[in-house]
Short mmCIF file of C-alpha atoms in Angstrom, two decimals:
data_model
loop_
_atom_site.label_atom_id
_atom_site.label_comp_id
_atom_site.label_asym_id
_atom_site.label_seq_id
_atom_site.Cartn_x
_atom_site.Cartn_y
_atom_site.Cartn_z
CA MET A 1004 -5.66 -27.47 25.51
CA LEU A 1005 -7.29 -26.81 22.17
CA THR A 1006 -11.01 -26.19 22.21
CA PHE A 1007 -13.47 -26.97 19.49
CA GLY A 1008 -16.39 -24.58 19.36
CA ILE A 1009 -19.46 -24.31 17.20
CA SER A 1010 -18.63 -23.22 13.70
CA ILE A 1011 -19.45 -19.74 12.51
CA SER A 1012 -21.24 -19.27 9.21
CA THR A 1013 -19.22 -17.56 6.54
CA HIS A 1014 -20.55 -14.36 4.98
CA ALA A 1015 -18.92 -11.78 2.79
CA ALA A 1016 -18.12 -9.54 5.77
CA GLU A 1017 -17.47 -12.31 8.27
CA ALA A 1018 -14.26 -14.35 8.42
CA PRO A 1019 -14.58 -18.09 9.03
CA ALA A 1020 -13.41 -19.58 12.34
CA CYS A 1021 -10.47 -21.83 11.38
CA VAL A 1022 -9.88 -24.62 13.89
CA ASN A 1023 -6.56 -25.75 12.36
CA GLY A 1024 -4.53 -22.56 12.75
CA ALA A 1025 -4.74 -21.63 9.06
CA SER A 1026 -5.32 -18.12 7.74
CA ASP A 1027 -8.99 -17.21 7.39
CA LYS A 1028 -8.07 -15.85 3.95
CA ASN A 1029 -7.34 -19.35 2.63
CA VAL A 1030 -10.89 -20.45 1.88
CA LYS A 1031 -10.74 -22.26 -1.49
CA LEU A 1032 -11.25 -25.65 0.15
CA LEU A 1033 -13.95 -24.28 2.46
CA LYS A 1034 -15.88 -22.79 -0.46
CA SER A 1035 -15.63 -26.09 -2.32
CA PHE A 1036 -17.00 -27.89 0.75
CA GLU A 1037 -19.85 -25.42 1.18
CA ALA A 1038 -20.85 -25.64 -2.49
CA ASN A 1039 -20.85 -29.44 -2.63
CA GLN A 1040 -24.24 -31.08 -3.24
CA ASP A 1041 -23.30 -34.76 -3.49
CA PRO A 1042 -25.17 -37.52 -1.58
CA LEU A 1043 -22.58 -37.79 1.20
CA LYS A 1044 -22.81 -34.08 1.94
CA LYS A 1045 -26.61 -34.19 1.83
CA ALA A 1046 -26.65 -37.15 4.20
CA PHE A 1047 -24.45 -35.21 6.62
CA LEU A 1048 -26.72 -32.18 6.50
CA ALA A 1049 -29.85 -34.27 6.94
CA GLU A 1050 -28.52 -36.43 9.76
CA THR A 1051 -26.88 -33.67 11.75
CA LYS A 1052 -29.65 -31.15 11.03
CA LYS A 1053 -27.17 -28.57 9.78
CA GLY A 1054 -29.72 -27.27 7.34
CA PRO A 1055 -32.50 -28.32 4.96
CA THR A 1056 -31.91 -30.06 1.69
CA PRO A 1057 -32.48 -27.46 -1.08
CA ALA A 1058 -36.09 -27.62 -2.25
CA CYS A 1059 -35.06 -28.03 -5.86
CA GLU A 1060 -32.86 -31.03 -5.09
CA PRO A 1061 -34.01 -34.61 -4.40
CA ALA A 1062 -33.71 -35.79 -0.81
CA PRO A 1063 -30.75 -38.04 0.09
CA ASN A 1064 -31.18 -41.66 -0.99
CA GLY A 1065 -33.66 -43.54 1.14
CA ALA A 1066 -34.56 -40.58 3.33
CA ALA A 1067 -38.12 -41.81 3.96
CA LYS A 1068 -36.91 -45.32 4.75
CA GLN A 1069 -34.25 -43.95 7.08
CA ALA A 1070 -36.84 -41.93 9.01
CA GLU A 1071 -39.01 -45.05 9.37
CA ASP A 1072 -35.99 -47.07 10.53
CA LEU A 1073 -35.29 -44.47 13.20
CA LYS A 1074 -38.84 -44.86 14.50
CA LYS A 1075 -38.45 -48.65 14.63
CA ILE A 1076 -35.23 -48.41 16.59
CA SER A 1077 -36.71 -45.90 19.01
CA LYS A 1078 -39.77 -48.09 19.60
CA ALA A 1079 -37.70 -51.23 20.15
CA SER A 1080 -35.21 -49.68 22.56
CA ASN A 1081 -37.36 -46.97 24.16
CA ASN A 1082 -34.49 -44.63 23.35
CA PRO A 1083 -33.81 -42.68 20.16
CA PRO A 1084 -30.51 -43.54 18.45
CA ASP A 1085 -27.75 -40.99 18.35
CA ASP A 1086 -28.53 -38.53 15.58
CA THR A 1087 -25.27 -39.11 13.75
CA GLY A 1088 -26.38 -41.23 10.79
CA ILE A 1089 -23.99 -43.95 11.91
CA TRP A 1090 -26.51 -46.54 13.05
CA ASP A 1091 -28.11 -49.58 11.49
CA LEU A 1092 -31.27 -51.51 12.24
CA ASP A 1093 -29.39 -54.64 13.31
CA ASP A 1094 -27.06 -52.87 15.76
CA LYS A 1095 -29.18 -53.94 18.72
CA THR A 1096 -28.85 -57.61 17.75
CA LYS A 1097 -25.05 -57.54 17.63
CA THR A 1098 -22.57 -58.09 20.43
CA ALA A 1099 -20.09 -55.38 21.37
CA ASP A 1100 -17.25 -57.10 19.53
CA GLN A 1101 -19.29 -57.20 16.32
CA LEU A 1102 -19.64 -53.41 16.21
CA PRO A 1103 -16.79 -51.14 15.10
CA ALA A 1104 -15.47 -48.39 17.33
CA LEU A 1105 -15.89 -44.88 15.96
CA ILE A 1106 -13.17 -42.28 15.58
CA LYS A 1107 -13.30 -39.34 17.97
CA ARG A 1108 -13.75 -35.83 16.67
CA GLU A 1109 -10.97 -34.23 18.74
CA CYS A 1110 -8.38 -36.59 17.25
CA ILE A 1111 -9.48 -35.79 13.71
CA ASN A 1112 -9.30 -32.08 14.53
CA ALA A 1113 -5.75 -32.47 15.86
CA SER A 1114 -4.74 -34.48 12.78
CA LEU A 1115 -5.99 -31.68 10.54
CA MET A 1116 -3.51 -29.34 12.22
CA ARG A 1117 -0.58 -31.44 10.97
CA ASP A 1118 1.40 -30.48 7.88
CA PRO A 1119 1.43 -33.64 5.75
CA GLY A 1120 3.05 -31.91 2.77
CA GLN A 1121 2.13 -32.43 -0.90
CA THR A 1122 -0.32 -30.45 -3.02
CA GLY A 1123 -4.02 -29.92 -2.32
CA TYR A 1124 -6.92 -29.49 -4.73
CA ALA A 1125 -10.26 -27.73 -4.39
CA CYS A 1126 -12.79 -29.10 -6.85
CA THR A 1127 -15.47 -26.90 -8.40
CA SER A 1128 -18.46 -27.31 -10.71
CA GLY A 1129 -18.89 -26.26 -14.29
CA LYS A 1130 -21.69 -23.90 -15.34
CA LYS A 1131 -23.89 -26.71 -16.69
CA SER A 1132 -23.38 -29.27 -13.92
CA THR A 1133 -23.34 -29.61 -10.14
CA ASP A 1134 -20.55 -32.19 -10.32
CA GLN A 1135 -17.35 -30.94 -8.70
CA ASN A 1136 -15.09 -32.23 -11.44
CA ILE A 1137 -12.81 -29.27 -12.08
CA ALA A 1138 -9.58 -29.50 -10.08
CA ASN A 1139 -7.85 -26.31 -8.94
CA SER A 1140 -4.65 -26.59 -6.94
CA TYR A 1141 -4.52 -24.27 -3.96
CA GLY A 1142 -0.83 -25.02 -3.34
CA GLN A 1143 0.88 -26.89 -0.53
CA VAL A 1144 -1.35 -28.37 2.15
CA GLY A 1145 0.74 -26.78 4.90
CA GLY A 1146 2.54 -23.47 5.35
CA LYS A 1147 1.24 -20.23 3.84
CA THR A 1148 -1.32 -21.99 1.65
CA GLN A 1149 -2.75 -24.22 4.40
CA GLN A 1150 -6.51 -24.09 3.93
CA CYS A 1151 -8.96 -22.98 6.59
CA ILE A 1152 -10.75 -25.93 8.18
CA THR A 1153 -13.93 -25.03 10.06
CA ALA A 1154 -15.69 -26.97 12.80
CA ASP A 1155 -18.38 -27.99 10.29
CA MET A 1156 -15.72 -29.50 8.05
CA VAL A 1157 -14.27 -31.48 10.97
CA SER A 1158 -17.74 -32.79 11.80
CA TYR A 1159 -18.30 -33.70 8.15
CA ILE A 1160 -15.03 -35.61 7.87
CA GLN A 1161 -15.80 -37.47 11.11
CA PHE A 1162 -19.30 -38.31 9.88
CA SER A 1163 -17.97 -39.50 6.51
CA VAL A 1164 -15.15 -41.67 7.88
CA ASN A 1165 -17.28 -43.27 10.58
CA SER A 1166 -20.16 -43.88 8.16
CA ALA A 1167 -17.78 -45.69 5.80
CA ILE A 1168 -16.32 -47.76 8.65
CA LYS A 1169 -19.82 -48.71 9.77
CA CYS A 1170 -21.04 -49.42 6.25
CA LEU A 1171 -18.20 -51.76 5.31
CA SER A 1172 -17.75 -53.52 8.66
CA PRO A 1173 -18.59 -57.24 8.61
CA ASP A 1174 -19.27 -59.19 11.82
CA VAL A 1175 -15.54 -58.99 12.54
CA PRO A 1176 -15.55 -55.21 12.28
CA VAL A 1177 -13.03 -52.79 10.86
CA ASP A 1178 -10.35 -51.91 13.43
CA SER A 1179 -10.88 -48.15 13.49
CA ARG A 1180 -7.50 -47.65 15.12
CA VAL A 1181 -5.77 -48.86 11.96
CA ILE A 1182 -7.88 -46.52 9.84
CA TYR A 1183 -7.15 -43.59 12.13
CA GLN A 1184 -3.40 -44.25 12.13
CA LYS A 1185 -3.34 -44.62 8.32
CA PHE A 1186 -5.18 -41.36 7.64
CA ASN A 1187 -3.33 -39.43 10.34
CA ASN A 1188 0.03 -40.60 9.04
CA GLU A 1189 -0.49 -40.04 5.34
CA THR A 1190 -2.84 -37.07 4.99
CA GLY A 1191 -3.79 -35.81 8.44
CA PHE A 1192 -7.42 -36.52 7.37
CA ASN A 1193 -7.17 -33.88 4.62
CA TYR A 1194 -9.18 -35.33 1.74
CA SER A 1195 -7.84 -32.85 -0.84
CA ILE A 1196 -4.24 -34.12 -1.08
CA ALA A 1197 -3.04 -35.74 -4.31
CA TRP A 1198 0.27 -36.47 -6.01
CA ASN A 1199 1.78 -39.26 -8.11
CA GLY A 1200 2.11 -41.46 -5.00
CA GLY A 1201 -1.57 -41.42 -4.03
CA ALA A 1202 -4.82 -39.48 -4.01
CA GLY A 1203 -7.22 -38.36 -1.33
CA ILE A 1204 -7.69 -39.08 2.34
CA GLY A 1205 -6.56 -42.70 2.01
CA GLN A 1206 -3.86 -42.03 -0.62
CA MET A 1207 -5.40 -44.47 -3.04
CA THR A 1208 -3.51 -45.72 -6.09
CA ASN A 1209 -4.84 -47.24 -9.30
CA ILE A 1210 -3.28 -50.60 -8.36
CA ALA A 1211 -5.20 -50.71 -5.07
CA VAL A 1212 -8.46 -49.53 -6.66
CA GLU A 1213 -8.17 -52.10 -9.45
CA GLU A 1214 -7.63 -54.91 -6.91
CA ILE A 1215 -10.92 -53.97 -5.28
CA ALA A 1216 -13.06 -52.89 -8.25
CA ASP A 1217 -11.93 -55.49 -10.78
CA GLY A 1218 -10.06 -58.07 -8.72
CA ASN A 1219 -10.46 -60.25 -5.65
CA GLY A 1220 -12.00 -57.48 -3.57
CA ARG A 1221 -14.90 -56.77 -5.93
CA GLY A 1222 -17.38 -58.51 -3.62
CA LEU A 1223 -16.84 -55.76 -1.05
CA ILE A 1224 -18.04 -53.08 -3.48
CA GLU A 1225 -20.94 -55.29 -4.55
CA GLY A 1226 -21.85 -55.54 -0.89
CA VAL A 1227 -22.06 -51.76 -0.60
CA ALA A 1228 -24.08 -51.49 -3.83
CA ASN A 1229 -26.63 -54.01 -2.58
CA SER A 1230 -26.67 -53.00 1.08
CA SER A 1231 -29.81 -51.97 2.94
CA LYS A 1232 -27.73 -50.60 5.83
CA HIS A 1233 -28.51 -47.02 6.74
CA SER A 1234 -24.79 -46.21 6.98
CA CYS A 1235 -24.27 -47.30 3.34
CA GLN A 1236 -26.89 -45.07 1.74
CA ALA A 1237 -24.49 -42.25 0.78
CA PHE A 1238 -22.06 -44.74 -0.82
CA LYS A 1239 -24.46 -46.97 -2.77
CA ASP A 1240 -24.75 -44.93 -5.97
CA ILE A 1241 -20.98 -44.64 -6.27
CA ALA A 1242 -20.59 -48.39 -5.74
CA LYS A 1243 -23.24 -49.19 -8.39
CA SER A 1244 -21.72 -46.76 -10.88
CA ASP A 1245 -18.14 -47.95 -10.33
CA LEU A 1246 -19.10 -51.60 -10.75
CA LYS A 1247 -20.11 -50.68 -14.31
CA ARG A 1248 -17.33 -48.23 -15.05
CA ARG A 1249 -15.05 -46.76 -12.41
CA PRO A 1250 -12.92 -43.65 -12.88
CA ARG A 1251 -9.16 -44.05 -12.84
CA ILE A 1252 -7.00 -41.84 -10.66
CA ASN A 1253 -5.88 -39.25 -13.18
CA SER A 1254 -2.99 -36.88 -12.49
CA GLY A 1255 -4.63 -34.41 -14.83
CA ASN A 1256 -7.77 -34.24 -12.69
CA TYR A 1257 -7.94 -35.85 -9.24
CA CYS A 1258 -11.51 -34.78 -8.39
CA ASP A 1259 -13.05 -38.26 -8.63
CA TYR A 1260 -10.99 -39.13 -5.54
CA VAL A 1261 -10.51 -35.80 -3.73
CA SER A 1262 -13.69 -33.75 -4.11
CA ALA A 1263 -15.60 -32.97 -0.93
CA GLY A 1264 -18.51 -35.26 -1.78
CA ASP A 1265 -18.25 -38.15 -4.23
CA GLY A 1266 -14.44 -37.98 -4.21
CA LEU A 1267 -14.26 -38.42 -0.44
CA ALA A 1268 -16.96 -41.10 -0.47
CA ARG A 1269 -15.22 -43.07 -3.24
CA ASN A 1270 -11.84 -42.78 -1.52
CA LEU A 1271 -13.21 -44.01 1.80
CA MET A 1272 -15.10 -46.88 0.18
CA TYR A 1273 -12.05 -48.18 -1.67
CA GLY A 1274 -9.62 -47.43 1.16
CA ILE A 1275 -11.57 -49.35 3.81
CA ALA A 1276 -12.42 -52.13 1.35
CA TYR A 1277 -8.70 -52.50 0.60
CA TYR A 1278 -7.96 -52.76 4.33
CA LEU A 1279 -10.59 -55.51 4.71
CA HIS A 1280 -9.27 -57.34 1.65
CA MET A 1281 -5.73 -57.29 3.02
CA ARG A 1282 -6.88 -58.42 6.47
CA ASP A 1283 -9.37 -61.14 5.57
CA SER A 1284 -7.97 -62.51 2.31
CA ILE A 1285 -4.22 -62.29 2.89
CA ILE A 1286 -3.05 -61.57 6.46
CA GLN A 1287 -5.35 -63.86 8.46
CA PRO A 1288 -4.99 -66.88 6.12
CA LYS A 1289 -1.21 -66.46 6.12
CA LEU A 1290 -1.09 -66.28 9.92
CA PHE A 1291 -3.38 -69.30 10.20
CA GLN A 1292 -0.91 -71.19 8.07
CA GLU A 1293 2.13 -70.12 10.11
CA ASN A 1294 0.77 -69.94 13.67
CA LYS A 1295 -2.93 -70.70 14.02
CA SER A 1296 -3.42 -68.93 17.37
CA PHE A 1297 -2.06 -65.64 16.00
CA ALA A 1298 -4.75 -65.52 13.29
CA SER A 1299 -7.35 -64.64 15.93
CA ASN A 1300 -5.16 -62.15 17.83
CA ARG A 1301 -6.57 -58.71 17.04
CA GLU A 1302 -3.39 -56.76 17.84
CA ILE A 1303 -1.20 -58.96 15.66
CA VAL A 1304 -3.65 -59.05 12.76
CA SER A 1305 -4.11 -55.26 12.90
CA ALA A 1306 -0.37 -54.59 13.01
CA LEU A 1307 0.34 -56.76 9.96
CA THR A 1308 -2.66 -55.34 8.11
CA ALA A 1309 -1.36 -51.84 8.80
CA VAL A 1310 1.99 -52.84 7.28
CA SER A 1311 0.33 -54.32 4.18
CA TYR A 1312 -1.95 -51.29 3.94
CA GLY A 1313 0.96 -48.84 4.03
CA ALA A 1314 4.06 -47.91 2.06
CA GLU A 1315 5.93 -51.18 2.72
CA GLY A 1316 3.08 -53.18 1.25
CA ILE A 1317 2.05 -56.80 1.28
CA LYS A 1318 5.55 -58.12 0.53
CA LYS A 1319 6.84 -56.79 3.86
CA ALA A 1320 3.75 -57.99 5.73
CA ARG A 1321 4.18 -61.50 4.33
CA ALA A 1322 7.86 -61.52 5.28
CA LEU A 1323 6.94 -60.66 8.87
CA ALA A 1324 4.13 -63.23 8.88
CA ASP A 1325 6.60 -65.90 7.72
CA LYS A 1326 8.29 -65.60 11.13
CA ALA A 1327 5.13 -66.26 13.16
CA ALA A 1328 5.89 -69.99 13.48
CA LEU A 1329 9.01 -69.12 15.51
CA TYR A 1330 6.96 -67.63 18.35
CA THR A 1331 5.51 -70.44 20.44
CA LYS A 1332 5.61 -71.45 24.10
CA LYS A 1333 8.33 -73.95 23.27
CA SER A 1334 10.42 -71.58 21.14
CA ASN A 1335 9.78 -68.06 22.44
CA PRO A 1336 12.65 -65.71 21.46
CA CYS A 1337 11.80 -63.51 24.47
CA LYS A 1338 12.44 -66.45 26.82
CA GLY A 1339 9.57 -65.88 29.19
CA LYS A 1340 9.97 -62.12 29.54
CA LEU A 1341 7.02 -61.65 27.19
CA THR A 1342 4.33 -64.01 25.95
CA PRO A 1343 4.83 -65.39 22.44
CA GLU A 1344 2.09 -63.01 21.22
CA GLN A 1345 3.69 -59.98 22.88
CA CYS A 1346 7.15 -60.95 21.68
CA TYR A 1347 5.96 -61.39 18.08
CA LEU A 1348 4.08 -58.08 18.13
CA LYS A 1349 7.18 -56.31 19.45
CA MET A 1350 9.20 -57.85 16.61
CA ILE A 1351 6.69 -56.60 14.02
CA GLN A 1352 6.75 -53.07 15.44
CA GLY A 1353 10.54 -53.03 15.59
CA ASN A 1354 11.01 -54.24 12.01
CA SER A 1355 8.54 -52.06 10.14
CA VAL A 1356 9.64 -48.59 9.07
CA TYR A 1357 6.00 -47.78 8.31
CA LEU A 1358 4.77 -48.68 11.81
CA LYS A 1359 7.55 -46.55 13.30
CA ALA A 1360 6.46 -43.62 11.12
CA ILE A 1361 2.85 -44.12 12.22
CA ARG A 1362 3.86 -43.95 15.88
CA GLY A 1363 5.88 -40.79 15.22
CA LYS A 1364 2.91 -39.08 13.58
CA MET A 1365 0.68 -40.20 16.45
CA GLY A 1366 3.08 -38.37 18.76
CA GLU A 1367 2.76 -35.21 16.67
CA MET A 1368 -1.02 -35.46 16.83
CA TYR A 1369 -1.04 -35.71 20.63
CA CYS A 1370 1.20 -32.64 20.87
CA LEU A 1371 -1.08 -30.62 18.61
CA LYS A 1372 -4.13 -31.87 20.50
CA ASP A 1373 -2.62 -30.39 23.67
CA GLY A 1374 -1.59 -27.12 22.00
CA ILE A 1375 2.13 -28.01 21.84
CA ASP A 1376 4.28 -27.09 18.82
CA ALA A 1377 5.09 -30.36 17.05
CA ALA A 1378 8.67 -29.18 16.39
CA SER A 1379 9.40 -28.18 20.00
CA LYS A 1380 11.38 -29.86 22.77
CA ALA A 1381 8.17 -29.92 24.79
CA CYS A 1382 6.68 -32.14 22.09
CA ASP A 1383 9.72 -34.43 22.20
CA SER A 1384 9.19 -34.74 25.93
CA LYS A 1385 5.50 -35.52 25.51
CA LYS A 1386 6.21 -38.13 22.84
CA SER A 1387 8.56 -39.96 25.19
CA SER A 1388 5.81 -40.22 27.81
CA LEU A 1389 3.14 -41.68 25.52
CA THR A 1390 2.05 -45.25 26.17
CA ASP A 1391 1.73 -48.05 23.62
CA LYS A 1392 -2.05 -47.76 23.84
CA GLN A 1393 -1.91 -44.04 23.08
CA LEU A 1394 0.46 -44.58 20.16
CA GLY A 1395 -1.83 -47.37 19.00
CA ALA A 1396 -4.74 -44.88 18.74
CA ASN A 1397 -6.76 -46.53 21.50
CA GLU A 1398 -7.63 -43.09 22.91
CA CYS A 1399 -8.85 -41.87 19.51
CA VAL A 1400 -11.71 -44.34 19.16
CA ARG A 1401 -14.81 -45.05 21.24
CA PRO A 1402 -17.24 -47.97 21.27
CA LEU A 1403 -20.40 -47.53 19.23
#
């Protein structure tokens, strides 16, 4: 089994402890992470007590208010909240099914050991600015140029992803399993990947960003900009700025979507907003039209949203949703062997190349998590023993 220890500080004479099997000489991405001073990074440092905010820099947005909120929660519950930054004042008033599950650290760590291919970029600052807006390619994400990922970086990515999930979740929360499968499949949670097919941890494209920033999903970004939720504090300034003028994904400089701070925050905000837009504005209404009972079935909605959210896109998801009316108690193609819901879900999974790819990458992750070479026969054997719940990422999330 792989173990995840406490990270070791990097000094000139001390090599970093790489938890992803990379060479400790490949530190361009690590140095970029360590140098970052954006709000998301500051929030991580403040919440996890990894170190003080530099005296010459302003405290993270709303720091005083957040401290007061913590006191209120502690007083109301007689217990202090987890010191993760992923809490909100109204959590105690919500039912379990109104709160999103959070992604587990060990699954993110295992994902980061995958070789997703493509080129990675480490963003740096100019002499007159702290903005990491200068993109420098470090080469392929895997192989000889695979960058060292430390335990602190894993914790930061977990904090960032879960904060974004919590921030954007409405009363019907984000299905964190879908988010985990998406990021594991496409980037292995490596936020530095970019190419002409997508940028950053969520592989965002200009079409998807435009649909959210300037189209029917704009209300989701407005919600972040105006939110008083603690989990949204590190994303608010980006939301406010982008509502006025958002940066396009530029092949000449990807940093607005791949840098360790604002790039990661922006990518997560748009990526999760796009998921919610697909789910709530397209998939659920379409299912309600075709088979009303399926519109409230979490597994079916999540599967179709994953299809629309992936490479096959909304056209494929709609084509699969068109068939929902055929799956009823009176006309069940599985003829009693499965319920109409189970039969329909099986059909979706069997007819989506993207969902099959997701399950394959989930198998790779479980092998790496257990210290098994992803290209070995032992991994093939392990993959064949994995359950639908494991392949569906159920074991990679936990209730809040």
